[in-house]
PDB file of C-alpha atoms and ligand atoms in Angstrom:
ATOM      1  CA  UNK P 951      87.730  85.857  72.509  1.00  0.00           C
ATOM      2  CA  UNK P 952      84.659  85.402  74.382  1.00  0.00           C
ATOM      3  CA  UNK P 953      81.406  87.593  73.454  1.00  0.00           C
ATOM      4  CA  UNK P 954      78.643  88.040  75.575  1.00  0.00           C
ATOM      5  CA  UNK P 955      75.351  89.823  75.611  1.00  0.00           C
ATOM      6  CA  UNK P 956      73.295  92.076  77.969  1.00  0.00           C
ATOM      7  CA  UNK P 957      71.125  93.598  75.411  1.00  0.00           C
ATOM      8  CA  UNK P 958      69.591  93.865  72.982  1.00  0.00           C
ATOM      9  CA  UNK P 959      68.075  90.330  73.224  1.00  0.00           C
ATOM     10  CA  UNK P 960      64.940  88.931  71.454  1.00  0.00           C
ATOM     11  CA  UNK P 961      62.439  86.903  73.625  1.00  0.00           C
ATOM     12  CA  UNK P 962      60.129  87.229  76.450  1.00  0.00           C
ATOM     13  CA  UNK P 963      62.019  84.983  78.912  1.00  0.00           C
ATOM     14  CA  UNK P 964      65.561  83.956  79.935  1.00  0.00           C
ATOM     15  CA  UNK P 965      64.993  80.525  77.799  1.00  0.00           C
ATOM     16  CA  UNK P 966      64.001  82.525  74.721  1.00  0.00           C
ATOM     17  CA  UNK P 967      66.677  85.276  75.089  1.00  0.00           C
ATOM     18  CA  UNK P 968      69.300  82.555  75.595  1.00  0.00           C
ATOM     19  CA  UNK P 969      68.025  80.627  72.595  1.00  0.00           C
ATOM     20  CA  UNK P 970      68.533  83.901  70.539  1.00  0.00           C
ATOM     21  CA  UNK P 971      71.872  84.763  72.022  1.00  0.00           C
ATOM     22  CA  UNK P 972      73.126  81.082  71.100  1.00  0.00           C
ATOM     23  CA  UNK P 973      71.817  81.167  67.552  1.00  0.00           C
ATOM     24  CA  UNK P 974      73.522  84.731  66.892  1.00  0.00           C
ATOM     25  CA  UNK P 975      76.751  83.056  67.961  1.00  0.00           C
ATOM     26  CA  UNK P 976      77.147  84.589  71.386  1.00  0.00           C
ATOM     27  CA  UNK P 977      79.241  82.610  73.923  1.00  0.00           C
ATOM     28  CA  UNK P 978      77.700  84.139  77.201  1.00  0.00           C
ATOM     29  CA  UNK P 979      74.754  86.104  78.545  1.00  0.00           C
ATOM     30  CA  UNK P 980      74.777  88.512  81.424  1.00  0.00           C
ATOM     31  CA  UNK P 981      72.220  88.639  84.086  1.00  0.00           C
ATOM     32  CA  UNK P 982      70.443  91.590  85.118  1.00  0.00           C
ATOM     33  CA  UNK P 983      68.281  91.728  88.507  1.00  0.00           C
ATOM     34  CA  UNK P 984      65.334  90.815  86.531  1.00  0.00           C
ATOM     35  CA  UNK P 985      66.665  87.385  86.370  1.00  0.00           C
ATOM     36  CA  UNK P 986      68.028  87.303  90.069  1.00  0.00           C
ATOM     37  CA  UNK P 987      65.504  88.063  92.335  1.00  0.00           C
ATOM     38  CA  UNK P 988      62.817  85.282  92.073  1.00  0.00           C
ATOM     39  CA  UNK P 989      64.884  82.610  90.573  1.00  0.00           C
ATOM     40  CA  UNK P 990      67.379  80.040  92.233  1.00  0.00           C
ATOM     41  CA  UNK P 991      70.667  79.274  90.407  1.00  0.00           C
ATOM     42  CA  UNK P 992      69.403  75.901  89.320  1.00  0.00           C
ATOM     43  CA  UNK P 993      66.259  77.384  87.572  1.00  0.00           C
ATOM     44  CA  UNK P 994      68.521  79.737  85.887  1.00  0.00           C
ATOM     45  CA  UNK P 995      70.868  76.932  84.626  1.00  0.00           C
ATOM     46  CA  UNK P 996      67.936  74.949  83.602  1.00  0.00           C
ATOM     47  CA  UNK P 997      66.554  77.863  81.586  1.00  0.00           C
ATOM     48  CA  UNK P 998      69.853  78.295  79.672  1.00  0.00           C
ATOM     49  CA  UNK P 999      70.800  74.292  79.495  1.00  0.00           C
ATOM     50  CA  UNK P1000      71.457  73.117  75.878  1.00  0.00           C
ATOM     51  CA  UNK P1001      72.499  76.694  74.311  1.00  0.00           C
ATOM     52  CA  UNK P1002      76.046  76.119  75.463  1.00  0.00           C
ATOM     53  CA  UNK P1003      75.957  79.731  76.931  1.00  0.00           C
ATOM     54  CA  UNK P1004      77.889  80.743  79.854  1.00  0.00           C
ATOM     55  CA  UNK P1005      76.797  83.016  82.196  1.00  0.00           C
ATOM     56  CA  UNK P1006      79.383  85.780  81.825  1.00  0.00           C
ATOM     57  CA  UNK P1007      78.552  88.121  85.017  1.00  0.00           C
ATOM     58  CA  UNK P1008      75.603  89.037  87.246  1.00  0.00           C
ATOM     59  CA  UNK P1009      74.502  92.364  88.469  1.00  0.00           C
ATOM     60  CA  UNK P1010      74.862  93.355  91.999  1.00  0.00           C
ATOM     61  CA  UNK P1011      72.786  95.409  94.449  1.00  0.00           C
ATOM     62  CA  UNK P1012      73.683  98.845  92.765  1.00  0.00           C
ATOM     63  CA  UNK P1013      73.035 100.443  96.269  1.00  0.00           C
ATOM     64  CA  UNK P1014      76.220 100.137  98.053  1.00  0.00           C
ATOM     65  CA  UNK P1015      76.293 104.284  98.520  1.00  0.00           C
ATOM     66  CA  UNK P1016      72.527 104.410  99.683  1.00  0.00           C
ATOM     67  CA  UNK P1017      72.578 107.346 102.054  1.00  0.00           C
ATOM     68  CA  UNK P1018      70.740 105.141 104.745  1.00  0.00           C
ATOM     69  CA  UNK P1019      73.075 102.726 106.821  1.00  0.00           C
ATOM     70  CA  UNK P1020      70.549  99.998 107.068  1.00  0.00           C
ATOM     71  CA  UNK P1021      70.348 100.171 103.171  1.00  0.00           C
ATOM     72  CA  UNK P1022      73.992 100.131 102.894  1.00  0.00           C
ATOM     73  CA  UNK P1023      74.291  96.994 105.245  1.00  0.00           C
ATOM     74  CA  UNK P1024      71.554  95.258 103.231  1.00  0.00           C
ATOM     75  CA  UNK P1025      73.154  96.013  99.832  1.00  0.00           C
ATOM     76  CA  UNK P1026      76.469  94.487 101.083  1.00  0.00           C
ATOM     77  CA  UNK P1027      74.444  91.537 102.260  1.00  0.00           C
ATOM     78  CA  UNK P1028      72.726  91.332  98.600  1.00  0.00           C
ATOM     79  CA  UNK P1029      76.393  91.345  97.161  1.00  0.00           C
ATOM     80  CA  UNK P1030      77.458  88.678  99.538  1.00  0.00           C
ATOM     81  CA  UNK P1031      74.413  86.423  98.130  1.00  0.00           C
ATOM     82  CA  UNK P1032      75.071  87.537  94.516  1.00  0.00           C
ATOM     83  CA  UNK P1033      78.618  86.511  94.712  1.00  0.00           C
ATOM     84  CA  UNK P1034      77.557  82.872  96.062  1.00  0.00           C
ATOM     85  CA  UNK P1035      74.970  82.782  93.234  1.00  0.00           C
ATOM     86  CA  UNK P1036      77.546  83.728  90.543  1.00  0.00           C
ATOM     87  CA  UNK P1037      79.806  80.948  91.771  1.00  0.00           C
ATOM     88  CA  UNK P1038      76.877  78.802  91.527  1.00  0.00           C
ATOM     89  CA  UNK P1039      76.224  79.910  87.714  1.00  0.00           C
ATOM     90  CA  UNK P1040      79.903  79.929  86.980  1.00  0.00           C
ATOM     91  CA  UNK P1041      79.813  83.498  86.216  1.00  0.00           C
ATOM     92  CA  UNK P1042      83.168  85.530  86.517  1.00  0.00           C
ATOM     93  CA  UNK P1043      81.764  88.404  88.501  1.00  0.00           C
ATOM     94  CA  UNK P1044      79.032  90.625  90.177  1.00  0.00           C
ATOM     95  CA  UNK P1045      78.767  93.948  88.671  1.00  0.00           C
ATOM     96  CA  UNK P1046      78.732  97.140  91.036  1.00  0.00           C
ATOM     97  CA  UNK P1047      77.829 100.600  89.813  1.00  0.00           C
ATOM     98  CA  UNK P1048      78.042 102.276  93.438  1.00  0.00           C
ATOM     99  CA  UNK P1049      75.420 104.851  92.921  1.00  0.00           C
ATOM    100  CA  UNK P1050      73.383 106.443  89.900  1.00  0.00           C
ATOM    101  CA  UNK P1051      72.661 110.023  89.459  1.00  0.00           C
ATOM    102  CA  UNK P1052      73.509 113.161  91.604  1.00  0.00           C
ATOM    103  CA  UNK P1053      74.750 113.112  95.076  1.00  0.00           C
ATOM    104  CA  UNK P1054      72.384 112.068  97.977  1.00  0.00           C
ATOM    105  CA  UNK P1055      74.560 112.721 101.004  1.00  0.00           C
ATOM    106  CA  UNK P1056      74.600 116.222 102.756  1.00  0.00           C
ATOM    107  CA  UNK P1057      77.288 118.441 101.554  1.00  0.00           C
ATOM    108  CA  UNK P1058      79.591 119.122 104.659  1.00  0.00           C
ATOM    109  CA  UNK P1059      82.711 120.640 102.977  1.00  0.00           C
ATOM    110  CA  UNK P1060      84.582 122.069 105.964  1.00  0.00           C
ATOM    111  CA  UNK P1061      85.079 118.429 107.119  1.00  0.00           C
ATOM    112  CA  UNK P1062      84.878 116.154 103.967  1.00  0.00           C
ATOM    113  CA  UNK P1063      83.790 116.270 100.231  1.00  0.00           C
ATOM    114  CA  UNK P1064      81.111 114.240  99.338  1.00  0.00           C
ATOM    115  CA  UNK P1065      83.277 112.365  97.046  1.00  0.00           C
ATOM    116  CA  UNK P1066      85.766 111.668  99.715  1.00  0.00           C
ATOM    117  CA  UNK P1067      82.805 110.470 101.834  1.00  0.00           C
ATOM    118  CA  UNK P1068      81.524 108.094  99.384  1.00  0.00           C
ATOM    119  CA  UNK P1069      84.803 106.749  98.468  1.00  0.00           C
ATOM    120  CA  UNK P1070      85.558 105.997 102.145  1.00  0.00           C
ATOM    121  CA  UNK P1071      82.247 104.241 102.439  1.00  0.00           C
ATOM    122  CA  UNK P1072      82.621 102.320  99.219  1.00  0.00           C
ATOM    123  CA  UNK P1073      86.108 101.222 100.381  1.00  0.00           C
ATOM    124  CA  UNK P1074      84.457 100.004 103.626  1.00  0.00           C
ATOM    125  CA  UNK P1075      82.078  98.060 101.872  1.00  0.00           C
ATOM    126  CA  UNK P1076      84.703  96.544  99.346  1.00  0.00           C
ATOM    127  CA  UNK P1077      86.475  95.451 102.258  1.00  0.00           C
ATOM    128  CA  UNK P1078      83.758  93.479 103.428  1.00  0.00           C
ATOM    129  CA  UNK P1079      83.036  92.028  99.972  1.00  0.00           C
ATOM    130  CA  UNK P1080      86.682  91.137  99.334  1.00  0.00           C
ATOM    131  CA  UNK P1081      86.335  88.067 101.639  1.00  0.00           C
ATOM    132  CA  UNK P1082      83.766  86.529  99.734  1.00  0.00           C
ATOM    133  CA  UNK P1083      85.671  87.086  96.373  1.00  0.00           C
ATOM    134  CA  UNK P1084      88.705  85.400  97.878  1.00  0.00           C
ATOM    135  CA  UNK P1085      86.325  82.195  99.310  1.00  0.00           C
ATOM    136  CA  UNK P1086      84.740  81.891  95.663  1.00  0.00           C
ATOM    137  CA  UNK P1087      87.133  82.931  93.147  1.00  0.00           C
ATOM    138  CA  UNK P1088      84.484  85.524  91.875  1.00  0.00           C
ATOM    139  CA  UNK P1089      85.076  89.102  91.308  1.00  0.00           C
ATOM    140  CA  UNK P1090      83.529  92.362  91.821  1.00  0.00           C
ATOM    141  CA  UNK P1091      83.479  94.321  88.931  1.00  0.00           C
ATOM    142  CA  UNK P1092      83.595  98.060  89.513  1.00  0.00           C
ATOM    143  CA  UNK P1093      81.880 100.199  86.564  1.00  0.00           C
ATOM    144  CA  UNK P1094      82.629 103.689  86.084  1.00  0.00           C
ATOM    145  CA  UNK P1095      79.641 105.450  84.270  1.00  0.00           C
ATOM    146  CA  UNK P1096      79.707 108.681  82.463  1.00  0.00           C
ATOM    147  CA  UNK P1097      79.053 112.021  84.367  1.00  0.00           C
ATOM    148  CA  UNK P1098      75.288 112.172  82.725  1.00  0.00           C
ATOM    149  CA  UNK P1099      74.477 108.776  84.537  1.00  0.00           C
ATOM    150  CA  UNK P1100      76.545 109.151  87.808  1.00  0.00           C
ATOM    151  CA  UNK P1101      78.149 112.063  89.859  1.00  0.00           C
ATOM    152  CA  UNK P1102      80.867 109.772  91.482  1.00  0.00           C
ATOM    153  CA  UNK P1103      82.398 107.046  89.513  1.00  0.00           C
ATOM    154  CA  UNK P1104      83.362 108.264  86.032  1.00  0.00           C
ATOM    155  CA  UNK P1105      87.010 107.180  85.167  1.00  0.00           C
ATOM    156  CA  UNK P1106      89.005 104.229  85.034  1.00  0.00           C
ATOM    157  CA  UNK P1107      91.942 106.076  87.112  1.00  0.00           C
ATOM    158  CA  UNK P1108      89.342 106.529  90.243  1.00  0.00           C
ATOM    159  CA  UNK P1109      88.447 102.952  90.122  1.00  0.00           C
ATOM    160  CA  UNK P1110      92.039 102.064  90.162  1.00  0.00           C
ATOM    161  CA  UNK P1111      92.666 104.311  93.150  1.00  0.00           C
ATOM    162  CA  UNK P1112      89.790 102.796  94.944  1.00  0.00           C
ATOM    163  CA  UNK P1113      90.799  99.084  94.361  1.00  0.00           C
ATOM    164  CA  UNK P1114      94.225  99.788  95.683  1.00  0.00           C
ATOM    165  CA  UNK P1115      93.047 101.354  98.648  1.00  0.00           C
ATOM    166  CA  UNK P1116      90.869  98.299  99.405  1.00  0.00           C
ATOM    167  CA  UNK P1117      93.973  96.333  98.731  1.00  0.00           C
ATOM    168  CA  UNK P1118      92.422  92.817  99.137  1.00  0.00           C
ATOM    169  CA  UNK P1119      90.268  90.243  97.395  1.00  0.00           C
ATOM    170  CA  UNK P1120      89.516  90.290  93.754  1.00  0.00           C
ATOM    171  CA  UNK P1121      87.958  93.633  93.287  1.00  0.00           C
ATOM    172  CA  UNK P1122      88.374  94.583  89.383  1.00  0.00           C
ATOM    173  CA  UNK P1123      87.307  96.974  86.843  1.00  0.00           C
ATOM    174  CA  UNK P1124      84.558  96.822  84.172  1.00  0.00           C
ATOM    175  CA  UNK P1125      85.590  98.940  81.349  1.00  0.00           C
ATOM    176  CA  UNK P1126      82.587 100.228  79.376  1.00  0.00           C
ATOM    177  CA  UNK P1127      83.468 101.526  75.913  1.00  0.00           C
ATOM    178  CA  UNK P1128      80.474 103.822  75.759  1.00  0.00           C
ATOM    179  CA  UNK P1129      81.055 105.468  78.956  1.00  0.00           C
ATOM    180  CA  UNK P1130      84.992 105.821  78.269  1.00  0.00           C
ATOM    181  CA  UNK P1131      84.395 107.199  74.997  1.00  0.00           C
ATOM    182  CA  UNK P1132      82.773 110.251  76.995  1.00  0.00           C
ATOM    183  CA  UNK P1133      85.174 110.379  80.077  1.00  0.00           C
ATOM    184  CA  UNK P1134      88.713 109.004  79.061  1.00  0.00           C
ATOM    185  CA  UNK P1135      91.090 111.151  77.291  1.00  0.00           C
ATOM    186  CA  UNK P1136      92.272 107.615  75.347  1.00  0.00           C
ATOM    187  CA  UNK P1137      90.562 104.400  75.434  1.00  0.00           C
ATOM    188  CA  UNK P1138      93.764 102.596  74.433  1.00  0.00           C
ATOM    189  CA  UNK P1139      95.615 104.313  77.351  1.00  0.00           C
ATOM    190  CA  UNK P1140      93.225 103.910  80.088  1.00  0.00           C
ATOM    191  CA  UNK P1141      92.891 100.103  79.097  1.00  0.00           C
ATOM    192  CA  UNK P1142      96.537  99.713  79.450  1.00  0.00           C
ATOM    193  CA  UNK P1143      96.478 101.608  82.889  1.00  0.00           C
ATOM    194  CA  UNK P1144      94.045  99.224  83.922  1.00  0.00           C
ATOM    195  CA  UNK P1145      95.997  96.170  82.979  1.00  0.00           C
ATOM    196  CA  UNK P1146      96.245  94.258  86.132  1.00  0.00           C
ATOM    197  CA  UNK P1147      92.665  95.400  87.455  1.00  0.00           C
ATOM    198  CA  UNK P1148      90.679  94.733  84.088  1.00  0.00           C
ATOM    199  CA  UNK P1149      88.261  92.119  84.569  1.00  0.00           C
ATOM    200  CA  UNK P1150      85.229  92.598  82.083  1.00  0.00           C
ATOM    201  CA  UNK P1151      84.164  94.892  78.974  1.00  0.00           C
ATOM    202  CA  UNK P1152      80.809  96.240  77.823  1.00  0.00           C
ATOM    203  CA  UNK P1153      80.811  97.052  74.228  1.00  0.00           C
ATOM    204  CA  UNK P1154      78.810  99.587  72.469  1.00  0.00           C
ATOM    205  CA  UNK P1155      79.747 102.377  70.103  1.00  0.00           C
ATOM    206  CA  UNK P1156      80.011 106.079  70.731  1.00  0.00           C
ATOM    207  CA  UNK P1157      76.450 106.336  70.170  1.00  0.00           C
ATOM    208  CA  UNK P1158      75.329 103.229  72.134  1.00  0.00           C
ATOM    209  CA  UNK P1159      74.411 101.425  68.825  1.00  0.00           C
ATOM    210  CA  UNK P1160      76.239  98.134  67.921  1.00  0.00           C
ATOM    211  CA  UNK P1161      80.228  98.139  67.567  1.00  0.00           C
ATOM    212  CA  UNK P1162      81.141  99.491  64.180  1.00  0.00           C
ATOM    213  CA  UNK P1163      78.371 101.811  63.777  1.00  0.00           C
ATOM    214  CA  UNK P1164      79.785 105.099  65.547  1.00  0.00           C
ATOM    215  CA  UNK P1165      83.266 106.441  65.692  1.00  0.00           C
ATOM    216  CA  UNK P1166      85.214 104.355  68.643  1.00  0.00           C
ATOM    217  CA  UNK P1167      88.354 102.990  66.968  1.00  0.00           C
ATOM    218  CA  UNK P1168      87.951  99.361  68.010  1.00  0.00           C
ATOM    219  CA  UNK P1169      90.965  98.406  66.304  1.00  0.00           C
ATOM    220  CA  UNK P1170      93.017 100.691  68.500  1.00  0.00           C
ATOM    221  CA  UNK P1171      91.321  99.396  71.589  1.00  0.00           C
ATOM    222  CA  UNK P1172      91.527  95.622  70.567  1.00  0.00           C
ATOM    223  CA  UNK P1173      95.229  96.305  69.971  1.00  0.00           C
ATOM    224  CA  UNK P1174      95.602  97.601  73.599  1.00  0.00           C
ATOM    225  CA  UNK P1175      93.629  94.608  74.752  1.00  0.00           C
ATOM    226  CA  UNK P1176      96.257  92.064  73.000  1.00  0.00           C
ATOM    227  CA  UNK P1177      99.047  94.242  74.541  1.00  0.00           C
ATOM    228  CA  UNK P1178      97.854  93.806  77.937  1.00  0.00           C
ATOM    229  CA  UNK P1179      96.985  90.234  77.383  1.00  0.00           C
ATOM    230  CA  UNK P1180      93.215  90.557  78.182  1.00  0.00           C
ATOM    231  CA  UNK P1181      91.532  87.349  77.981  1.00  0.00           C
ATOM    232  CA  UNK P1182      87.988  88.211  79.769  1.00  0.00           C
ATOM    233  CA  UNK P1183      84.598  88.888  78.603  1.00  0.00           C
ATOM    234  CA  UNK P1184      83.777  91.344  75.876  1.00  0.00           C
ATOM    235  CA  UNK P1185      79.947  91.688  76.412  1.00  0.00           C
ATOM    236  CA  UNK P1186      77.613  93.652  74.255  1.00  0.00           C
ATOM    237  CA  UNK P1187      75.433  96.381  75.787  1.00  0.00           C
ATOM    238  CA  UNK P1188      73.931  98.370  72.949  1.00  0.00           C
ATOM    239  CA  UNK P1189      70.964  99.119  71.153  1.00  0.00           C
ATOM    240  CA  UNK P1190      69.958  97.929  67.999  1.00  0.00           C
ATOM    241  CA  UNK P1191      69.940 100.083  64.872  1.00  0.00           C
ATOM    242  CA  UNK P1192      67.161  98.042  63.059  1.00  0.00           C
ATOM    243  CA  UNK P1193      66.807  94.389  63.089  1.00  0.00           C
ATOM    244  CA  UNK P1194      68.145  93.074  66.291  1.00  0.00           C
ATOM    245  CA  UNK P1195      69.271  89.579  64.751  1.00  0.00           C
ATOM    246  CA  UNK P1196      71.026  91.400  61.902  1.00  0.00           C
ATOM    247  CA  UNK P1197      72.547  94.179  63.741  1.00  0.00           C
ATOM    248  CA  UNK P1198      73.838  91.647  66.388  1.00  0.00           C
ATOM    249  CA  UNK P1199      75.307  89.272  63.798  1.00  0.00           C
ATOM    250  CA  UNK P1200      76.853  92.191  61.650  1.00  0.00           C
ATOM    251  CA  UNK P1201      78.772  93.579  64.870  1.00  0.00           C
ATOM    252  CA  UNK P1202      79.786  90.472  66.335  1.00  0.00           C
ATOM    253  CA  UNK P1203      81.283  89.531  62.945  1.00  0.00           C
ATOM    254  CA  UNK P1204      82.901  93.205  62.837  1.00  0.00           C
ATOM    255  CA  UNK P1205      84.357  92.513  66.059  1.00  0.00           C
ATOM    256  CA  UNK P1206      85.718  88.897  65.376  1.00  0.00           C
ATOM    257  CA  UNK P1207      87.115  90.183  62.195  1.00  0.00           C
ATOM    258  CA  UNK P1208      89.171  92.931  64.032  1.00  0.00           C
ATOM    259  CA  UNK P1209      90.033  90.644  66.886  1.00  0.00           C
ATOM    260  CA  UNK P1210      91.829  88.172  64.301  1.00  0.00           C
ATOM    261  CA  UNK P1211      93.500  91.235  62.798  1.00  0.00           C
ATOM    262  CA  UNK P1212      95.214  91.989  65.932  1.00  0.00           C
ATOM    263  CA  UNK P1213      95.210  88.258  67.318  1.00  0.00           C
ATOM    264  CA  UNK P1214      96.386  86.452  63.725  1.00  0.00           C
ATOM    265  CA  UNK P1215      96.182  82.906  65.296  1.00  0.00           C
ATOM    266  CA  UNK P1216      92.375  83.162  66.818  1.00  0.00           C
ATOM    267  CA  UNK P1217      89.424  81.477  65.090  1.00  0.00           C
ATOM    268  CA  UNK P1218      87.061  83.397  63.074  1.00  0.00           C
ATOM    269  CA  UNK P1219      83.724  81.542  63.416  1.00  0.00           C
ATOM    270  CA  UNK P1220      81.043  83.394  61.114  1.00  0.00           C
TER     271      UNK P1220
HETATM  272  C1  LER U2275      74.683 101.860  82.473  1.00  0.00           C
HETATM  273  O1  LER U2275      74.791 102.868  81.223  1.00  0.00           O
HETATM  274  C2  LER U2275      75.515 100.791  82.071  1.00  0.00           C
HETATM  275  O2  LER U2275      76.510 100.918  81.336  1.00  0.00           O
HETATM  276  C3  LER U2275      75.382  99.508  82.768  1.00  0.00           C
HETATM  277  O3  LER U2275      76.257  98.703  82.688  1.00  0.00           O
HETATM  278  C4  LER U2275      75.154  99.920  84.364  1.00  0.00           C
HETATM  279  O4  LER U2275      74.902  98.688  85.016  1.00  0.00           O
HETATM  280 MN1   MN U2276      77.678  99.157  81.119  1.00  0.00          MN
END
């Protein structure tokens, strides 16, 4: 079981945050754009040196469905560079949320729905990125978000459809338990359906607080992950309830315990 963290972290800069993540017992750290724009891979690796942390994944352009064609082209180029950066960092993939918020394209329902237009544009962009994923072994992780954060990609089944339509490269799914709790009929069933495309996981409870503090049934979800043989990252993306260090230690231990219950042979490092 590889547990990573995106937030919450303590510390002002990457070095301090990496030291915090290591101290709490995490295996990896996920990097957002705040770390990626003005820094080289070498500088990033230097900052986490000695902490034993891996970079689990990095964030992509988040702009593949910009209505401006020049911006879309630019977003693809950013992602091609991010895939190379991910390879240099040893990260498993580049996270893509195709669009946040409401639709930004004009509605022409006589010809095509906004969803179909966006889907076709996304498939076009992903086909271009597929080559870079094949050359590097780094995946693109498509992340469905709940309906209050995006109008477009809300459910795992939609991501599967898009990936099948691309039909090339390592385009995988990022399953975020917080969003799944809102959008999926059953977290376990959707994880099983995603089986061959499931590349990465974001963990939070139903309330965006640390796992174990809401009403998601993590034991059932972990059983589903065991059934499909998932061995990728489980990365925290939640808010702290009180003291960040204590909350992260408790939640990490809660998950390790559950994991060892469903995988009796796994180690339980406190
Ligand atoms: C936003 O809610 C989220 O889950 C992030 O992973 C998006 O990048
Ligand atoms: Mn997420």
